Amino acid sequence: MDRAQRSGMGRPRGFDADEALERALQVFWRQGYEGATLTDLTNAMGITRTSMYAAYGNKEALFRKALERYTEGPASYMARALEKPTARAVAEYLLNGAVQATTRPDCPAGCLGVQGALATGEPGQAAHDALVTWRRSGEDAICERFARARDEGDLPADSDPARLARYIATLAYGISVQAATGVPREGLRQIIDTALQTWPKSRPEPS
Amino acid sequence: MDRAQRSGMGRPRGFDADEALERALQVFWRQGYEGATLTDLTNAMGITRTSMYAAYGNKEALFRKALERYTEGPASYMARALEKPTARAVAEYLLNGAVQATTRPDCPAGCLGVQGALATGEPGQAAHDALVTWRRSGEDAICERFARARDEGDLPADSDPARLARYIATLAYGISVQAATGVPREGLRQIIDTALQTWPKSRPEPS
DNA sequence: AAATTTCAGTACCTATCGGTACCGAAACGA
DNA sequence: TCGTTTCGGTACCGATAGGTACTGAAATTT
């Protein structure tokens, strides 16, 4: 099913499967899993329903493949961030990457991993669960990176990697919501600056 | 239409409109606008489609009324936060309120204002826009409160209220995503603690 | 060239979507 | 009690959801 494998081989696929998947990704990104209809998807992909089902399985499988592509494409800043030398650099690169990815002029605002299926009815449950897993695994990766940083002395010995990772991930999610709300790139960058600074020193006693 | 107003008066409503709206709110909260079908809604509300349309108009109007109820109910911590004496207290109360509201045992995890319609297809556009407006107006209210704090000397004269407000709102949105991901209340509270502290002091030169 | 295989596309499937016409019954003012 | 009004409920509306059978053409191997 997946590919022409048997003897005769037959006619090869007449469209670029990667390009079509990219189009599907854009639709899921913009409209969410439930909001993206088969008609929306196949129109954007430039193929018929039949070809879509033959090539990807069904809507849910298409979503999963789109999510994979998203991880390796627009969200690849995540993997790169983890390779930065210090925890602080990891956090900065990650948050800046989130700002970039959620405000690309040629892509929908926001993050597929957040807005793809945050709250769904029964038919979208599988997509919802897939994104929960996606977010958790991302946060776990940050946590492990921070744990390493602590072991290396890059972070204080008494710091809590899981807590820091959750904090950074929370900021990234919040940034993606703000992007979906329409906040421009510069406004999001200010959030990072504020987050990585202290709360402004207030006068001790205002009254 | 809206209420029995004309001469004869006629038979009064046989169900509690507030209670029914509360049930609808729960469904929208859990499943989002597009994921909540009329059948889901009316089943939860305990009334028929006919009664729903007569009492509320249509699905979109029901959603708007549910959002109002949400603002005055589960999200009322927002208004209370703005009355706190200092900007710092406003921020703390707001974030703690977000944690509470997004992790109530008897309600769906997360925030309706975020997950109700973050990414939708064409039929959910109106709900999407309503939530964008909702989030913006909330953030504006925080901004104005912070501006007042600055004028009062509660915040430094050179601080940027809009920037601080956006930062706090971003954290609240991120917290709601984390809640929807399944992070328990205690985990969310740690995020607040981390956010309101400085980034942990790292050793100046790790290498 | 023949035989095979999978292509892309039309047409259609059942189920369900949001929304409505119509119904008898119940509750009001007079 | 009567007339009026709106109630709650069934049945149904056209449109569309996700998914599939079937068709004829095109590309591959032998």
XYZ file of N, CA and C in Angstrom, chain A residues 28-36 40 85-88 91 114-116 118-123 128 131-132 135-136 139 146 152-156 159-160 163-171 173-178 180-183 186-191 193-203 206, chain B residues 28-36 40 85-88 91 114-116 118-123 128 131-133 135-136 139 146 152-156 159-160 163-171 173-178 180-183 186-188 190-191 193-203 206:
450
model
N -3.738 22.478 8.290
C -3.909 22.059 9.688
C -3.427 23.158 10.632
N -2.353 23.776 10.279
C -1.750 24.833 11.097
C -2.717 26.008 11.243
N -3.332 26.359 10.140
C -4.202 27.536 10.148
C -5.573 27.235 10.742
N -6.106 26.068 10.463
C -7.506 25.784 10.802
C -7.677 24.754 11.905
N -6.587 24.129 12.311
C -6.714 23.080 13.323
C -7.207 21.782 12.709
N -7.126 20.717 13.494
C -7.495 19.405 12.965
C -8.975 19.336 12.593
N -9.801 19.735 13.505
C -11.246 19.643 13.243
C -11.725 20.675 12.234
N -11.065 21.812 12.210
C -11.481 22.865 11.295
C -11.016 22.649 9.868
N -10.124 21.706 9.673
C -9.621 21.411 8.330
C -10.443 20.281 7.731
N -10.896 21.098 2.103
C -9.861 22.116 2.301
C -8.481 21.534 2.039
N 25.492 25.734 23.907
C 26.463 25.362 24.938
C 25.984 25.566 26.377
N 25.155 26.566 26.613
C 24.717 26.820 27.988
C 23.198 26.780 28.085
N 22.713 26.554 29.303
C 21.271 26.510 29.520
C 20.632 27.835 29.141
N 21.299 28.875 29.494
C 20.792 30.200 29.160
C 20.683 30.374 27.641
N 17.746 28.412 26.338
C 16.475 29.095 26.582
C 16.283 30.246 25.603
N 0.329 23.641 19.384
C -0.579 24.205 20.379
C -1.996 24.299 19.821
N -2.133 24.961 18.695
C -3.463 25.269 18.195
C -4.021 24.213 17.257
N -3.256 23.171 16.983
C -3.748 22.134 16.077
C -4.936 21.374 16.627
N -6.190 21.821 20.500
C -6.080 22.091 21.932
C -7.337 21.630 22.671
N -8.492 21.867 22.095
C -9.748 21.366 22.644
C -10.573 20.839 21.479
N -11.003 19.608 21.586
C -11.701 18.995 20.452
C -12.880 18.168 20.937
N -13.748 17.858 20.012
C -14.800 16.893 20.274
C -14.248 15.487 20.122
N -15.128 14.539 20.120
C -14.716 13.139 20.066
C -13.885 12.806 18.819
N -14.285 13.239 17.634
C -13.509 12.837 16.450
C -12.095 13.403 16.411
N -5.747 15.416 19.358
C -5.482 16.067 20.643
C -4.410 15.309 21.415
N -0.933 15.698 20.081
C -0.280 16.975 20.395
C 0.121 17.052 21.860
N -0.666 16.447 22.733
C -0.262 16.395 24.142
C 1.074 15.663 24.257
N 3.905 17.898 22.886
C 4.335 18.950 23.802
C 5.127 18.367 24.978
N 4.651 17.247 25.491
C 5.346 16.637 26.631
C 6.747 16.193 26.253
N 9.053 19.116 26.042
C 9.419 19.623 27.353
C 10.395 18.676 28.051
N 18.599 20.570 30.532
C 18.861 21.389 31.712
C 19.492 20.551 32.831
N 26.815 19.711 34.731
C 28.061 20.302 34.233
C 28.446 21.558 35.008
N 27.587 21.968 35.923
C 27.883 23.190 36.668
C 27.430 24.444 35.951
N 26.783 24.266 34.823
C 26.284 25.401 34.050
C 25.081 26.034 34.748
N 24.345 25.216 35.463
C 23.244 25.704 36.296
C 23.565 25.374 37.747
N 23.047 26.139 38.701
C 23.318 25.855 40.117
C 22.908 24.436 40.488
N 19.257 23.840 41.432
C 18.181 24.231 40.516
C 17.398 22.997 40.087
N 16.168 23.236 39.685
C 15.248 22.142 39.325
C 15.041 22.149 37.816
N 11.443 22.036 36.493
C 10.735 23.286 36.747
C 11.140 24.372 35.743
N 12.419 24.458 35.499
C 12.897 25.437 34.518
C 12.377 25.116 33.124
N 12.398 23.835 32.790
C 11.926 23.424 31.463
C 10.453 23.763 31.307
N 9.695 23.520 32.356
C 8.273 23.809 32.276
C 8.029 25.302 32.126
N 8.859 26.066 32.785
C 8.733 27.515 32.695
C 9.012 28.004 31.270
N 10.090 27.525 30.706
C 10.443 27.942 29.344
C 9.377 27.479 28.346
N 8.926 26.243 28.505
C 7.892 25.728 27.603
C 6.614 26.548 27.726
N 6.283 26.909 28.955
C 5.077 27.713 29.174
C 5.180 29.043 28.444
N 6.338 29.661 28.533
C 6.539 30.915 27.812
C 6.374 30.707 26.312
N 4.616 28.442 24.772
C 3.196 28.252 24.469
C 2.464 29.588 24.507
N 2.756 30.361 25.525
C 2.117 31.665 25.632
C 2.442 32.549 24.439
N 3.681 32.477 24.005
C 4.087 33.258 22.832
C 3.292 32.819 21.614
N 3.071 31.533 21.484
C 2.329 31.054 20.313
C 0.878 31.516 20.354
N 0.303 31.582 21.553
C -1.064 32.113 21.664
C -1.075 33.592 21.299
N -0.094 34.316 21.768
C -0.007 35.739 21.440
C 0.174 35.937 19.936
N -0.926 33.945 17.645
C -2.229 33.651 17.047
C -3.215 34.783 17.290
N -2.975 35.553 18.332
C -3.850 36.689 18.634
C -3.516 37.873 17.741
N -2.364 37.837 17.117
C -2.008 38.886 16.182
C -0.884 39.790 16.635
N -0.248 39.465 17.746
C 0.881 40.278 18.207
C 2.037 40.114 17.224
N 7.931 41.877 16.810
C 8.658 42.743 17.735
C 8.038 42.702 19.138
N 6.716 42.666 19.169
C 6.036 42.578 20.453
C 6.371 41.293 21.183
N 6.520 40.216 20.443
C 6.856 38.934 21.057
C 8.288 38.938 21.576
N 9.145 39.601 20.851
C 10.539 39.652 21.293
C 10.664 40.384 22.633
N 9.822 41.373 22.801
C 9.848 42.089 24.082
C 9.454 41.170 25.228
N 8.584 40.232 24.944
C 8.192 39.279 25.985
C 9.411 38.499 26.456
N 12.557 39.399 26.292
C 13.434 40.279 27.065
C 12.918 40.422 28.495
N 11.625 40.631 28.593
C 11.046 40.788 29.929
C 11.179 39.506 30.738
N 10.959 38.384 30.076
C 10.983 37.111 30.794
C 12.380 36.795 31.321
N 13.375 37.138 30.553
C 14.723 36.780 30.955
C 15.335 37.830 31.874
N 14.566 38.855 32.153
C 15.021 39.818 33.161
C 14.253 39.567 34.451
N 14.608 40.305 35.434
C 13.870 40.249 36.688
C 12.595 41.054 36.553
N 11.677 40.788 37.408
C 10.540 41.683 37.560
C 11.086 43.057 37.959
N 10.533 44.108 37.374
C 11.114 45.428 37.659
C 11.092 45.733 39.143
N 12.200 46.262 39.628
C 12.292 46.588 41.055
C 11.278 47.665 41.393
N 10.382 47.315 42.262
C 9.388 48.312 42.661
C 9.861 49.006 43.933
N 9.294 50.148 44.165
C 9.626 50.822 45.420
C 9.150 49.948 46.574
N 4.891 51.443 48.613
C 4.268 52.451 47.744
C 3.469 53.497 48.499
N -18.440 23.864 25.528
C -17.545 24.693 24.710
C -16.133 24.698 25.292
N -16.055 24.750 26.577
C -14.775 24.792 27.279
C -13.973 23.525 26.982
N -14.655 22.404 27.053
C -13.968 21.131 26.887
C -13.660 20.815 25.429
N -14.596 21.135 24.548
C -14.484 20.668 23.164
C -14.189 21.773 22.166
N -14.218 23.015 22.603
C -14.016 24.103 21.659
C -15.275 24.376 20.854
N -15.267 25.505 20.142
C -16.467 25.894 19.408
C -16.805 24.894 18.304
N -15.847 24.571 17.497
C -16.124 23.668 16.370
C -16.331 22.243 16.828
N -15.677 21.863 17.906
C -15.798 20.493 18.389
C -17.079 20.232 19.153
N -17.777 21.288 19.511
C -19.039 21.139 20.241
C -20.194 21.124 19.247
N -24.273 17.657 21.203
C -23.518 17.692 22.465
C -24.077 18.758 23.397
N -3.770 46.227 45.327
C -3.146 47.530 45.574
C -1.873 47.789 44.786
N -1.094 46.764 44.502
C 0.170 46.991 43.789
C 0.213 46.169 42.505
N 1.067 46.602 41.588
C 1.202 45.894 40.317
C 1.677 44.461 40.549
N 2.575 44.362 41.494
C 3.087 43.034 41.812
C 1.958 42.136 42.332
N -0.267 41.075 39.472
C 0.329 39.994 38.680
C 0.223 38.665 39.413
N -8.750 30.701 25.528
C -7.611 30.278 24.713
C -8.017 29.119 23.806
N -8.539 28.070 24.396
C -8.769 26.848 23.636
C -10.155 26.770 23.000
N -10.976 27.782 23.230
C -12.326 27.753 22.658
C -12.334 27.826 21.148
N -8.936 28.607 18.989
C -7.612 29.171 18.710
C -7.292 29.100 17.226
N -7.635 27.987 16.603
C -7.486 27.847 15.147
C -8.743 27.163 14.646
N -9.389 27.762 13.680
C -10.663 27.218 13.215
C -10.755 27.294 11.701
N -11.706 26.567 11.158
C -12.067 26.714 9.762
C -13.003 27.897 9.604
N -13.559 27.990 8.443
C -14.423 29.135 8.128
C -15.614 29.252 9.078
N -16.338 28.185 9.367
C -17.522 28.336 10.222
C -17.214 28.781 11.647
N -13.622 32.564 16.721
C -12.199 32.892 16.796
C -12.000 34.380 17.039
N -12.848 35.530 20.513
C -11.839 35.220 21.532
C -10.605 36.098 21.384
N -10.247 36.448 20.173
C -9.137 37.383 19.984
C -9.461 38.692 20.678
N -10.660 39.179 20.456
C -11.098 40.412 21.121
C -11.085 40.252 22.644
N -9.260 38.233 24.493
C -7.896 38.221 25.027
C -7.294 39.623 24.987
N -7.522 40.343 23.891
C -6.958 41.686 23.768
C -7.513 42.612 24.832
N -5.980 41.923 28.160
C -4.616 42.430 28.241
C -4.610 43.956 28.344
N -1.445 48.711 35.009
C -0.007 48.880 35.200
C 0.406 50.336 34.926
N 1.454 56.077 39.767
C 1.414 56.180 41.229
C 2.774 55.950 41.871
N 3.758 55.620 41.063
C 5.073 55.346 41.601
C 5.231 53.916 42.099
N 4.219 53.113 41.878
C 4.247 51.715 42.277
C 5.187 50.924 41.365
N 5.286 51.364 40.126
C 6.240 50.799 39.178
C 7.218 51.903 38.777
N 8.442 51.533 38.397
C 9.421 52.548 37.994
C 8.880 53.418 36.868
N 9.300 52.107 33.295
C 8.784 50.788 32.920
C 7.698 50.936 31.855
N 7.499 49.869 31.116
C 6.570 49.880 29.990
C 5.339 49.041 30.345
N 4.195 46.370 27.839
C 5.141 45.269 27.774
C 4.968 44.320 28.958
N 4.825 44.888 30.125
C 4.609 44.061 31.313
C 3.284 43.308 31.227
N 2.278 43.999 30.763
C 0.960 43.368 30.641
C 1.010 42.204 29.662
N 1.700 42.408 28.575
C 1.806 41.347 27.581
C 2.569 40.151 28.146
N 3.555 40.452 28.939
C 4.332 39.376 29.567
C 3.465 38.556 30.521
N 2.723 39.226 31.352
C 1.858 38.520 32.304
C 0.777 37.731 31.572
N 0.185 38.357 30.567
C -0.854 37.661 29.794
C -0.270 36.432 29.107
N 0.936 36.580 28.586
C 1.577 35.451 27.912
C 1.773 34.289 28.875
N 2.207 34.610 30.074
C 2.365 33.557 31.079
C 1.024 32.885 31.372
N -1.562 32.608 29.404
C -1.925 31.761 28.264
C -1.112 30.475 28.286
N 0.169 30.615 28.550
C 1.022 29.433 28.606
C 0.574 28.483 29.702
N 0.189 29.041 30.822
C -0.306 28.217 31.925
C -1.557 27.458 31.500
N -2.414 28.118 30.742
C -3.647 27.442 30.326
C -3.346 26.301 29.350
N -2.338 26.494 28.520
C -1.943 25.402 27.625
C -1.371 24.243 28.437
N -0.566 24.575 29.413
C 0.000 23.537 30.268
C -1.095 22.792 31.028
N -4.125 22.372 29.982
C -4.788 21.517 28.991
C -3.933 20.312 28.641
N -2.637 20.434 28.841
C -1.731 19.312 28.577
C -1.764 18.308 29.714
N -2.297 18.729 30.845
C -2.427 17.801 31.959
C -1.531 18.091 33.140
N -0.812 19.190 33.111
C 0.040 19.529 34.247
C -0.850 19.852 35.454
N -0.126 21.949 41.204
C 1.133 22.246 41.884
C 2.237 22.580 40.873
N 2.245 21.845 39.782
C 3.231 22.121 38.745
C 3.069 23.510 38.159
N 1.827 23.937 38.023
C 1.587 25.270 37.472
C 2.010 26.361 38.457
N 4.452 26.237 40.435
C 5.908 26.385 40.345
C 6.302 27.313 39.202
N 5.490 27.275 38.141
C 5.784 28.168 37.018
C 5.715 29.613 37.471
N 6.126 30.790 40.499
C 7.269 31.086 41.353
C 8.504 31.364 40.510
N 8.711 30.526 39.521
C 9.881 30.709 38.666
C 9.792 32.015 37.897
N 8.585 32.309 37.408
C 8.424 33.510 36.580
C 8.680 34.779 37.383
N 8.252 34.767 38.608
C 8.375 35.987 39.403
C 9.735 36.088 40.085
N 10.573 35.124 39.846
C 11.949 35.220 40.300
C 12.849 35.540 39.118
N 14.077 35.730 39.422
C 15.045 35.933 38.357
C 15.418 34.591 37.755
N 15.952 34.626 36.597
C 16.602 33.438 36.042
C 17.726 33.046 36.991
N 17.857 31.757 37.260
C 18.860 31.373 38.263
C 20.241 31.871 37.879
N 20.916 32.391 38.844
C 22.273 32.903 38.591
C 23.178 31.762 38.156
N 23.689 31.875 36.982
C 24.600 30.835 36.511
C 26.029 31.285 36.758
N 26.893 30.346 36.758
C 28.309 30.698 36.913
C 28.725 31.548 35.721
N 31.220 29.156 32.218
C 31.116 27.707 32.438
C 32.317 26.933 31.935
